[in-house]
Each structure stands twice: as structure tokens, then as C-alpha cells.
Coordinates of C-alpha atoms in Angstrom, one line a residue:
Chain M
M1 CA -17.0 24.0 11.4
R2 CA -18.3 23.9 7.8
R3 CA -21.0 21.6 6.5
V4 CA -19.9 19.1 3.8
V5 CA -22.0 17.9 0.9
I6 CA -21.7 15.5 -2.0
T7 CA -22.1 17.2 -5.4
G8 CA -20.9 14.5 -7.7
A9 CA -20.6 10.7 -7.9
G10 CA -18.9 8.3 -10.3
T11 CA -18.2 4.6 -10.5
V12 CA -16.9 1.7 -12.4
N13 CA -17.9 -1.7 -11.0
A14 CA -19.0 -5.1 -12.3
L15 CA -22.6 -4.0 -12.4
A16 CA -22.0 -0.9 -14.6
T17 CA -19.5 1.6 -15.6
D18 CA -21.5 4.6 -14.4
V19 CA -23.8 5.6 -11.5
P20 CA -27.2 5.4 -13.4
G21 CA -26.4 1.9 -14.5
T22 CA -25.3 0.8 -11.0
F23 CA -28.6 2.2 -9.6
A24 CA -30.6 0.3 -12.2
A25 CA -28.8 -2.9 -11.2
F26 CA -29.4 -2.2 -7.5
R27 CA -33.1 -1.7 -8.2
E28 CA -33.2 -5.0 -10.2
G29 CA -31.1 -6.9 -7.7
R30 CA -28.8 -8.0 -10.4
C31 CA -25.8 -10.2 -9.7
A32 CA -22.6 -9.5 -11.4
I33 CA -20.7 -12.4 -10.0
G34 CA -19.8 -15.1 -12.5
P35 CA -17.0 -17.4 -13.7
L36 CA -13.6 -15.6 -13.6
D37 CA -12.0 -14.9 -16.9
I38 CA -8.3 -14.5 -16.0
R39 CA -4.9 -16.0 -16.9
D40 CA -4.2 -19.3 -15.1
K41 CA -7.7 -19.6 -13.7
D42 CA -7.3 -23.4 -14.0
R43 CA -4.8 -23.2 -11.1
L44 CA -7.3 -21.4 -8.8
G45 CA -9.6 -23.1 -6.4
V46 CA -11.9 -20.1 -6.4
G47 CA -13.5 -19.8 -9.8
I48 CA -15.9 -16.9 -9.3
G49 CA -15.7 -13.2 -9.0
A50 CA -17.4 -9.9 -10.0
Q51 CA -15.2 -8.7 -12.8
V52 CA -15.7 -5.5 -14.7
Q53 CA -16.7 -7.0 -18.1
G54 CA -15.7 -5.5 -21.5
W55 CA -13.4 -2.9 -20.1
T56 CA -11.4 -1.5 -22.9
P57 CA -8.8 1.0 -21.7
E58 CA -8.3 2.3 -25.3
A59 CA -11.8 3.6 -25.3
H60 CA -11.0 6.0 -22.4
F61 CA -7.2 6.6 -22.5
N62 CA -4.5 7.2 -25.1
R63 CA -1.4 4.9 -25.5
Q64 CA 0.9 7.0 -23.3
Q65 CA -1.7 7.1 -20.5
I66 CA -2.3 3.4 -20.6
A67 CA 1.4 2.8 -20.2
L68 CA 1.2 4.7 -16.9
Y69 CA -2.3 3.5 -15.6
D70 CA -2.8 0.3 -13.8
R71 CA -6.3 -1.0 -13.9
F72 CA -7.1 0.5 -10.5
T73 CA -6.0 3.9 -11.7
Q74 CA -8.1 3.5 -14.9
F75 CA -11.2 2.8 -12.8
S76 CA -10.4 5.8 -10.5
L77 CA -10.0 8.2 -13.4
H78 CA -13.1 7.1 -15.1
A79 CA -15.2 7.4 -11.9
A80 CA -13.7 10.8 -11.2
R81 CA -14.6 12.1 -14.7
E82 CA -18.2 11.1 -14.0
A83 CA -18.3 12.7 -10.6
I84 CA -16.6 15.9 -11.6
T85 CA -18.7 16.3 -14.7
Q86 CA -21.9 15.9 -12.6
S87 CA -20.6 18.4 -10.0
G88 CA -20.0 21.0 -12.8
L89 CA -16.9 22.2 -11.0
V90 CA -14.0 23.7 -12.9
F91 CA -10.8 23.8 -10.8
E92 CA -9.0 27.1 -11.5
D93 CA -7.2 29.7 -9.5
Q94 CA -7.9 29.6 -5.7
L95 CA -10.3 26.6 -6.0
S96 CA -7.6 24.6 -7.6
L97 CA -5.2 25.4 -4.8
T98 CA -7.6 24.4 -2.0
S99 CA -9.0 21.2 -3.6
G100 CA -7.4 17.8 -3.5
V101 CA -7.8 14.0 -3.6
V102 CA -7.8 11.3 -1.0
L103 CA -8.4 7.8 -2.3
G104 CA -8.5 4.4 -0.7
T105 CA -6.9 1.3 -2.1
A106 CA -5.8 -1.9 -0.4
G107 CA -3.4 -3.2 -3.0
G108 CA -2.8 -0.4 -5.5
G109 CA -1.5 -1.7 -8.8
V110 CA -1.9 -5.4 -8.1
N111 CA -2.1 -6.3 -11.7
T112 CA 1.1 -4.5 -12.4
W113 CA 2.9 -6.4 -9.6
D114 CA 1.4 -9.6 -10.9
E115 CA 2.4 -9.1 -14.5
N116 CA 5.9 -8.1 -13.7
Y117 CA 6.6 -10.7 -11.1
R118 CA 5.5 -13.2 -13.7
A119 CA 7.9 -11.7 -16.3
V120 CA 10.9 -11.8 -14.1
Y121 CA 10.3 -15.0 -12.1
E122 CA 8.3 -17.2 -14.3
E123 CA 9.4 -16.1 -17.7
G124 CA 13.0 -15.4 -16.5
K125 CA 13.1 -11.9 -18.1
N126 CA 15.8 -9.5 -16.7
R127 CA 14.2 -6.3 -17.9
V128 CA 10.9 -4.7 -17.0
H129 CA 9.0 -1.8 -18.3
P130 CA 10.3 1.6 -17.1
F131 CA 7.0 2.6 -15.5
V132 CA 6.4 -0.4 -13.2
V133 CA 6.9 1.7 -10.1
P134 CA 4.7 4.7 -11.0
R135 CA 2.0 2.2 -12.2
L136 CA 1.9 0.1 -9.0
M137 CA 2.2 2.7 -6.3
N138 CA -0.8 3.1 -4.1
N139 CA -1.0 6.9 -4.7
A140 CA -0.9 6.6 -8.5
A141 CA -4.7 6.9 -8.8
A142 CA -4.9 10.0 -6.5
S143 CA -2.0 11.7 -8.3
H144 CA -3.4 11.1 -11.8
I145 CA -6.8 12.5 -10.8
S146 CA -5.1 15.6 -9.4
M147 CA -3.1 15.9 -12.6
E148 CA -6.1 15.5 -14.9
W149 CA -8.2 18.0 -13.0
N150 CA -5.7 20.5 -11.7
L151 CA -6.3 19.7 -8.1
R152 CA -3.3 21.3 -6.3
G153 CA -4.3 20.9 -2.6
P154 CA -3.9 18.0 -0.2
T155 CA -3.6 14.8 -2.2
F156 CA -2.7 11.3 -0.9
S157 CA -3.8 7.7 -0.6
V158 CA -5.1 5.6 2.3
S159 CA -4.6 1.9 2.7
T160 CA -6.6 0.1 5.4
A161 CA -7.6 -3.1 3.6
C162 CA -11.4 -3.3 3.3
A163 CA -12.0 0.0 5.1
S164 CA -9.7 2.0 2.8
A165 CA -12.4 3.9 1.0
N166 CA -14.4 4.7 4.1
H167 CA -11.2 6.0 5.8
A168 CA -10.4 8.0 2.7
M169 CA -13.9 9.5 2.6
G170 CA -13.9 10.2 6.3
L171 CA -10.6 12.1 6.0
A172 CA -12.0 14.0 3.0
F173 CA -15.0 15.0 5.1
Q174 CA -12.9 16.1 8.0
M175 CA -10.7 18.2 5.7
V176 CA -13.5 20.0 4.1
R177 CA -15.3 20.4 7.5
S178 CA -12.2 21.9 9.1
G179 CA -11.6 24.3 6.2
A180 CA -8.4 22.6 5.2
A181 CA -9.9 22.1 1.7
T182 CA -12.8 23.5 -0.2
V183 CA -13.4 20.4 -2.4
M184 CA -12.0 16.9 -2.0
L185 CA -12.3 14.1 -4.6
T186 CA -12.6 11.0 -2.6
G187 CA -13.5 7.3 -2.6
G188 CA -11.6 4.2 -3.4
S189 CA -10.5 1.8 -6.1
E190 CA -9.4 -1.8 -6.3
A191 CA -8.4 -4.2 -9.1
M192 CA -6.9 -7.4 -7.7
L193 CA -8.8 -10.0 -9.8
C194 CA -5.6 -11.5 -11.2
F195 CA -4.0 -14.8 -10.4
G196 CA -1.8 -13.5 -7.5
G197 CA -4.6 -11.4 -6.1
I198 CA -7.1 -14.2 -5.9
K199 CA -4.5 -16.8 -4.9
A200 CA -3.6 -14.8 -1.8
W201 CA -7.2 -14.6 -0.7
E202 CA -7.8 -18.2 -1.5
G203 CA -5.1 -19.1 1.1
L204 CA -7.1 -17.6 3.9
R205 CA -9.9 -20.1 3.3
V206 CA -12.7 -17.6 3.6
M207 CA -13.8 -17.4 0.0
S208 CA -17.0 -18.9 -1.3
R209 CA -16.8 -21.1 -4.3
T210 CA -20.5 -20.8 -5.0
A211 CA -22.0 -17.3 -4.3
C212 CA -22.0 -14.4 -1.9
R213 CA -25.0 -14.7 0.5
P214 CA -24.7 -12.1 3.2
F215 CA -26.7 -12.7 6.4
S216 CA -28.1 -15.9 5.1
L217 CA -27.7 -19.0 7.2
T218 CA -26.4 -20.7 4.1
R219 CA -23.6 -18.2 3.5
D220 CA -20.1 -19.7 3.0
G221 CA -17.8 -16.9 2.4
M222 CA -16.9 -13.8 0.4
V223 CA -16.6 -13.2 -3.3
Q224 CA -14.1 -10.7 -4.7
G225 CA -15.1 -7.9 -6.9
E226 CA -13.3 -4.9 -8.4
G227 CA -14.1 -1.3 -9.2
A228 CA -14.0 2.2 -8.0
G229 CA -16.3 4.8 -6.5
V230 CA -15.3 8.5 -6.6
F231 CA -17.3 11.4 -5.1
V232 CA -17.0 15.2 -4.9
F233 CA -17.1 16.3 -1.3
E234 CA -17.7 20.1 -1.2
D235 CA -18.0 22.9 1.3
Y236 CA -21.8 23.4 1.6
D237 CA -21.6 27.2 1.3
H238 CA -19.5 26.9 -1.8
A239 CA -21.9 24.4 -3.3
R240 CA -24.9 26.6 -2.4
A241 CA -23.3 29.8 -3.7
R242 CA -22.8 28.2 -7.2
G243 CA -26.3 26.6 -7.2
A244 CA -24.9 23.0 -7.3
V245 CA -27.2 20.0 -7.1
I246 CA -26.6 18.4 -3.7
L247 CA -26.8 14.6 -3.5
A248 CA -26.5 14.4 0.3
E249 CA -24.8 15.9 3.3
V250 CA -21.9 14.0 4.8
A251 CA -23.1 14.3 8.4
G252 CA -20.5 12.4 10.4
F253 CA -17.7 9.9 10.5
A254 CA -16.0 7.8 13.1
M255 CA -13.2 5.3 13.1
T256 CA -12.1 2.8 15.8
S257 CA -9.6 -0.1 16.2
D258 CA -10.6 -3.4 17.8
A259 CA -7.0 -3.8 19.1
G260 CA -7.8 -7.5 19.1
D261 CA -7.2 -9.8 16.3
I262 CA -5.6 -9.4 12.8
V263 CA -8.5 -11.0 11.0
M264 CA -11.4 -11.9 13.4
P265 CA -13.7 -8.9 13.8
Q266 CA -15.0 -7.8 17.2
A267 CA -18.5 -6.4 17.8
A268 CA -17.4 -3.8 20.4
G269 CA -15.1 -2.0 18.0
A270 CA -17.7 -2.0 15.2
E271 CA -20.3 -0.7 17.7
R272 CA -18.1 2.1 18.8
A273 CA -17.6 3.2 15.2
I274 CA -21.3 3.2 14.6
T275 CA -22.2 5.2 17.8
G276 CA -19.3 7.5 17.1
A277 CA -20.5 8.3 13.6
L278 CA -24.0 9.0 15.0
R279 CA -22.6 11.3 17.7
D280 CA -20.4 13.1 15.2
A281 CA -23.4 13.6 12.9
R282 CA -25.6 14.6 15.9
L283 CA -28.1 12.0 14.8
N284 CA -30.2 10.0 17.2
P285 CA -30.3 6.2 16.5
S286 CA -34.0 6.5 15.6
D287 CA -33.1 9.0 12.8
V288 CA -31.3 6.3 10.8
G289 CA -33.5 4.5 8.3
Y290 CA -30.9 2.5 6.4
I291 CA -27.5 1.0 6.9
N292 CA -25.3 -0.2 4.0
A293 CA -23.7 -3.1 5.8
H294 CA -20.1 -4.3 5.4
G295 CA -21.9 -7.7 4.9
T296 CA -19.2 -9.8 3.4
G297 CA -21.0 -13.1 3.5
T298 CA -18.4 -14.6 5.8
A299 CA -19.6 -16.4 9.0
A300 CA -17.5 -14.1 11.2
N301 CA -18.4 -10.6 9.7
D302 CA -22.1 -10.9 9.4
K303 CA -22.9 -12.1 12.9
T304 CA -20.5 -9.7 14.4
E305 CA -21.9 -6.8 12.4
C306 CA -25.5 -7.7 13.3
A307 CA -24.5 -7.9 17.0
A308 CA -22.9 -4.5 16.7
V309 CA -25.9 -2.9 15.0
A310 CA -28.3 -4.5 17.4
H311 CA -26.4 -3.2 20.4
A312 CA -25.8 0.3 19.0
F313 CA -29.4 0.8 18.0
G314 CA -31.3 -1.0 20.7
A315 CA -35.0 -1.4 19.9
H316 CA -34.6 0.7 16.7
A317 CA -32.4 -2.0 15.2
D318 CA -35.6 -3.9 14.4
R319 CA -37.1 -0.9 12.6
L320 CA -34.2 0.1 10.4
M321 CA -33.2 -1.6 7.1
I322 CA -29.7 -3.0 6.6
S323 CA -28.5 -4.5 3.3
S324 CA -25.3 -5.7 1.8
T325 CA -24.8 -4.9 -1.9
K326 CA -21.7 -7.2 -2.1
A327 CA -23.8 -10.1 -3.3
M328 CA -24.3 -8.0 -6.5
H329 CA -20.9 -6.3 -7.1
G330 CA -18.7 -8.5 -5.0
H331 CA -16.3 -7.3 -2.3
C332 CA -14.3 -4.5 -4.0
I333 CA -11.8 -4.6 -1.1
G334 CA -10.2 -1.1 -0.8
G335 CA -12.8 0.4 -3.1
T336 CA -15.8 -1.3 -1.6
G337 CA -17.0 1.5 0.8
A338 CA -17.1 3.9 -2.1
V339 CA -19.1 1.6 -4.4
E340 CA -21.5 0.9 -1.5
L341 CA -21.9 4.6 -0.7
L342 CA -23.9 4.7 -4.0
A343 CA -26.6 2.6 -2.4
C344 CA -26.8 5.2 0.4
L345 CA -27.2 8.0 -2.2
M346 CA -29.9 6.0 -4.0
A347 CA -31.8 5.4 -0.7
L348 CA -31.7 9.1 0.2
N349 CA -32.5 10.5 -3.3
D350 CA -34.6 7.9 -5.0
G351 CA -36.2 6.3 -1.9
V352 CA -35.1 2.8 -3.1
I353 CA -33.3 0.5 -0.8
A354 CA -30.9 -1.8 -2.5
P355 CA -31.5 -5.5 -1.6
T356 CA -29.3 -8.2 -0.1
I357 CA -29.5 -10.7 -2.9
G358 CA -28.6 -14.3 -2.6
Y359 CA -30.5 -14.5 0.6
E360 CA -31.8 -18.1 1.2
E361 CA -32.5 -18.7 4.9
P362 CA -32.7 -16.6 8.0
D363 CA -29.8 -16.8 10.5
P364 CA -30.9 -16.3 14.1
E365 CA -27.6 -14.5 14.6
C366 CA -28.4 -12.0 11.9
A367 CA -32.0 -11.3 12.9
L368 CA -32.4 -7.8 11.3
D369 CA -34.4 -6.6 8.3
V370 CA -31.7 -7.3 5.6
V371 CA -34.0 -6.3 2.7
P372 CA -33.8 -9.8 1.3
N373 CA -33.5 -10.3 -2.5
V374 CA -35.9 -7.5 -3.6
A375 CA -35.3 -3.8 -3.6
R376 CA -37.8 -1.8 -1.5
Q377 CA -39.4 1.6 -1.7
A378 CA -38.9 3.6 1.5
R379 CA -38.2 7.2 2.4
V380 CA -35.2 7.5 4.6
D381 CA -33.6 10.7 5.9
A382 CA -30.3 9.5 7.4
V383 CA -28.2 6.5 6.5
L384 CA -24.9 4.9 7.6
S385 CA -22.3 3.0 5.6
N386 CA -20.2 0.5 7.5
A387 CA -16.7 -0.8 6.6
F388 CA -14.8 -3.2 8.8
A389 CA -11.3 -4.1 7.8
F390 CA -8.8 -6.9 8.5
G391 CA -6.6 -5.5 11.2
G392 CA -9.6 -4.7 13.3
L393 CA -10.2 -1.3 11.8
N394 CA -13.7 0.1 11.6
A395 CA -14.9 3.2 9.7
V396 CA -18.5 4.3 9.5
I397 CA -19.9 7.3 7.6
A398 CA -23.2 9.0 8.2
L399 CA -25.1 10.7 5.4
R400 CA -28.3 12.7 5.5
R401 CA -30.7 14.4 3.2
V402 CA -30.1 18.2 2.9
Chain V
M1 CA 8.0 -41.2 10.5
T2 CA 4.4 -42.4 10.1
I3 CA 1.7 -40.2 8.9
R4 CA 0.4 -39.9 12.4
D5 CA 3.8 -38.8 13.7
R6 CA 4.1 -36.2 11.1
V7 CA 0.6 -34.8 11.7
I8 CA 1.2 -34.7 15.4
A9 CA 4.6 -32.9 14.8
I10 CA 2.8 -30.3 12.7
I11 CA 0.0 -29.8 15.3
A12 CA 2.5 -29.7 18.2
E13 CA 4.6 -27.0 16.4
Q14 CA 1.5 -24.9 15.8
A15 CA 0.4 -25.3 19.5
V16 CA 3.9 -24.7 20.7
L17 CA 3.8 -27.9 22.6
D18 CA 6.0 -31.0 22.9
V19 CA 4.8 -33.9 20.6
A20 CA 4.4 -35.9 23.8
D21 CA 1.7 -33.5 24.9
V22 CA -0.4 -34.1 21.8
A23 CA -2.7 -37.2 22.2
D24 CA -4.8 -39.0 19.7
D25 CA -8.0 -37.8 21.5
S26 CA -6.8 -34.2 21.9
T27 CA -9.0 -31.5 20.2
L28 CA -7.3 -28.6 18.6
E29 CA -9.2 -26.3 20.9
S30 CA -7.8 -28.2 23.9
L31 CA -4.3 -27.6 22.5
G32 CA -5.0 -23.9 22.3
I33 CA -5.1 -23.7 18.5
D34 CA -7.5 -20.9 17.4
S35 CA -9.0 -20.3 14.0
L36 CA -5.9 -18.8 12.5
G37 CA -3.8 -21.6 13.9
L38 CA -6.2 -24.1 12.4
V39 CA -5.9 -22.6 8.9
E40 CA -2.1 -22.6 9.3
S41 CA -2.1 -26.2 10.5
I42 CA -4.1 -27.3 7.5
F43 CA -1.8 -25.4 5.1
A44 CA 1.2 -27.2 6.8
I45 CA -0.4 -30.6 6.4
E46 CA -1.2 -29.9 2.7
E47 CA 2.4 -28.9 2.1
A48 CA 3.8 -31.9 4.0
F49 CA 1.7 -34.5 2.2
D50 CA 1.0 -32.8 -1.1
I51 CA -2.8 -33.0 -0.6
T52 CA -5.7 -30.6 -0.7
V53 CA -7.8 -30.6 2.5
P54 CA -11.3 -29.4 1.8
F55 CA -11.7 -26.7 4.3
N56 CA -13.8 -23.4 4.4
A57 CA -13.2 -21.4 7.6
N58 CA -16.8 -20.1 7.3
D59 CA -18.1 -23.6 7.9
P60 CA -15.5 -26.1 9.0
S61 CA -17.9 -29.0 8.8
Q62 CA -18.7 -28.2 5.1
G63 CA -15.8 -30.0 3.4
G64 CA -16.4 -33.4 5.1
F65 CA -13.0 -33.3 6.7
D66 CA -13.3 -34.2 10.3
L67 CA -11.3 -31.9 12.6
T68 CA -12.8 -32.9 15.9
S69 CA -9.7 -34.7 17.2
V70 CA -6.1 -35.5 16.3
S71 CA -7.0 -39.1 15.4
A72 CA -9.8 -37.8 13.2
I73 CA -7.4 -35.5 11.4
V74 CA -4.8 -38.3 11.0
A75 CA -7.5 -40.6 9.5
G76 CA -8.6 -37.8 7.1
V77 CA -5.1 -37.2 6.0
E78 CA -4.5 -41.0 5.4
R79 CA -7.7 -41.1 3.3
L80 CA -6.6 -38.1 1.2
I81 CA -3.2 -39.6 0.6
A82 CA -4.8 -42.9 -0.5
E83 CA -7.1 -40.9 -2.9
R84 CA -4.2 -38.8 -4.2
P85 CA -3.8 -39.3 -8.0
A86 CA -0.7 -41.3 -8.7

């Protein structure tokens, strides 16, 4: 079995359109949630979200590309450029053949669906743009990254709602570890802040109309965000041989299914994913200094997640730090685990723990150190990132300093 | 059909019960309606009466709509219908 390391990171999210900017926002505890600026917002009950502001596709892509790239693909490509540039990799010859892409997305080209349904149903048009299908398909982002960077190995997309990115990164890790690939570009992307995308969530009655306040007694729901995170997962020996800067080792991964309810999470399934990731990484619970929580700010997730962590870690649960960065960048759905993995890299490399902002009042059912409101300096050697999806699907990644 | 009859019909359908088995003092819990069933019932009530029920699943008490019993729900629906803009 090979060791797997991260040698590049990139992102687009509501806090910033690159990793340094996102780290700065994490350190400041900045909130990117604000009034939604989208078509027909007057017909929405939910008026807030974490939108990527000032995104101009023309600044990054030419006209033919924009015709083919949904917003979620644009975010993915931009994040991949940052990650690959940082890694210094050039994909030629054998490396090109053994490198691929696995990206998570829950909805794929939701804006493309939305705009074209509007055209045919609301506006009564009988003709749509010829590229509707290649724009909206879930694998569009993975395919365009592979085309832009000459990645000719295993390339596909994963869709497991809010755990999509963690499942994708877990598979990328397993593929590099097993030798099935030398390098995998991986992470996730989501762009569903359009009328249909928000209206669908609104129907479920779990959205906050005020703010995202994870773990706070006063929390009243989740707030949607959008964005992408893309990472370079590389065979450790390959990275060492070329003198690459290593951001972290991907130490372990586990996934479980609650096999219970389609929306209500269960602590036992989450706990099995956490303990499974520790076992896979050969980490003791006491090795873990920080957990990036799923922490959606819903009543159900936060208490279930805290119960799972408390049970999985025992006495050490009171000594580790756990924070949710969703109160800053919103819930990026299928891309969220990738955006949140950045907080894990910041913790390991910079010794700064991103805070849980919006925290107002302790909840006895979330009695852990949630790093409320202000970032904290702390040296940590191993971290986890949790993602728990509708459908009862749990995916947990363990990283450690090399 | 009165408002009460229509609300009871909606709740009975959600609970997979005969309308005769739904009493004014029944709680949704006693009828076997879980959180998903509750959200669906509220949606059906909103559609039936063209009203908006203030309800957040994170904190069912938050919106000021009393869901503790069938009669409370009926009273709440009657109030929302009365407040509905003409």
C-alpha cells in the first residue's frame, strides 16, 4: 500500500476565489452569508445565502468554453488550476495515463437545468441551446478538468448529496493508495443558488431565514452556499522524488450507511464512520486535535454529530477542538467537504483553527469545544473532516502532518 | 366540508387512518406521524387552503403555529385563513 499526500489545493467559495483568501477569511471569522441576489428572489421565503460575489466567467474562460461550462464546472476548473499550479505537476507521458479526476457534486449543472426549464416551461420556447446536456451532466466538471490538464486515467463523478466531496476524496485516496493511480485531482463543486435550487430546499423546512449558527442553542437551520474545492492527491514516493511541497498526508477514510431514514441522521452511523477512519489511518483517538464538523446548524445534525463524536472519542472528546466553517461559507452541498478540508490544511500547516462563527449560546446537547466565534492558535498533528449526507451516508477523512 | 373536516382528512391520509380514528384531541405523535409526515401534512394543508404555515423543522414552536393537537391545528388554520389577504 502506498502513502498518499496532498500537494496542491484550490478553491472558489463565497469567502474568496483562492486558498490564501479563504484562509485569511477563516482566521478573521468572516461571514460571507448575505441577501441573495438571484432572479425571482421575491418569490423565495429564504432570502439569504453565501453566494460567490463578482464572479465573471469572461475573466477566466473564452466564449466557446462558457457555452459549455455550467457555473459548477467553472468553479471546479478555477479551483483545479490553483491546485495544479501549486503542485507544480505537468501531466505528460506515463503520468498522464495514470492520473485522473474524481469530483463530487450533488446537483451538477443546476443552473443549466433551471434556466432551460424556465425557457421551455415558463417562456414557452420550443428550442434550447445545443449544449444543455453536456453542461448539466454531473461528470462535466471532472471531464473538463481531465481535458484541460491531459489527465487520461480514471475519471468520474460521485453524487451523494452533502457527502459527495468526501466520498470523492475518499475514493481518490483509495485509488492512489492501491496503485490504481499516481495522481488524482479530487474534491467537489456545487452551484445551486438559483430559484429552483433554493426553492427545493425551502420545501424541506430546514433552512434558516436569519443565519447559520452551528452548535448554538439558538440555531434554526442551514444556509446554502456554493463553491468548489479541488486537491491534488499524489503518491507520496512520487511527490518526494520530485521534491514537492507536501501539505498533508491523507491518512485514512471510512464510509458507512445508517440504513435508517432518508433525512434524519443517526449517531451510530456517523460514529462508525469516525472510528473507521481512525482505524484506517492507524490513529488513536487521542492523536486527533481537530475535527472539521459537518455542523450544518440544523437541530438534527448538530446534536447527532456531537453525540457521535463524544461516543467515538470518549474522554478525549472534551480535549479536542471541533468547528463548523459553514457559518462562514454556507453549506456548499456536494462541494462542502472539499471547501471544509481547507480548514483542516490550515490547522495542520498554520496552526490556526477556524472558528464556528454565529455562536450565541451553549447547547447542552452540543457540549464540545466548538471554537466559538474566534479563531485559535493550536498545534495539531492529526485532523478529521466529517460529512453526513441525506440518505444516511457518512464519509470521514483523516489527515495528518507528514 | 368544514375546515375541520378537511384538516382531519389530510391528517388521516398522512397517518393512513380512517377519519373516524382522528379525534380533536389526538396528537400527531399519537397518530404515528413522524417529522417527515409532519412536513408533508403542513404542505398539504398549505396547498388545500392556499395559506402559508410558519413552520421551521429545526424548532417547531418557533413560528407560533400550535401543532400540539388536531384541534390546535384546525384553530391555527382557521386563523391563517381569516388573515389571508383578500
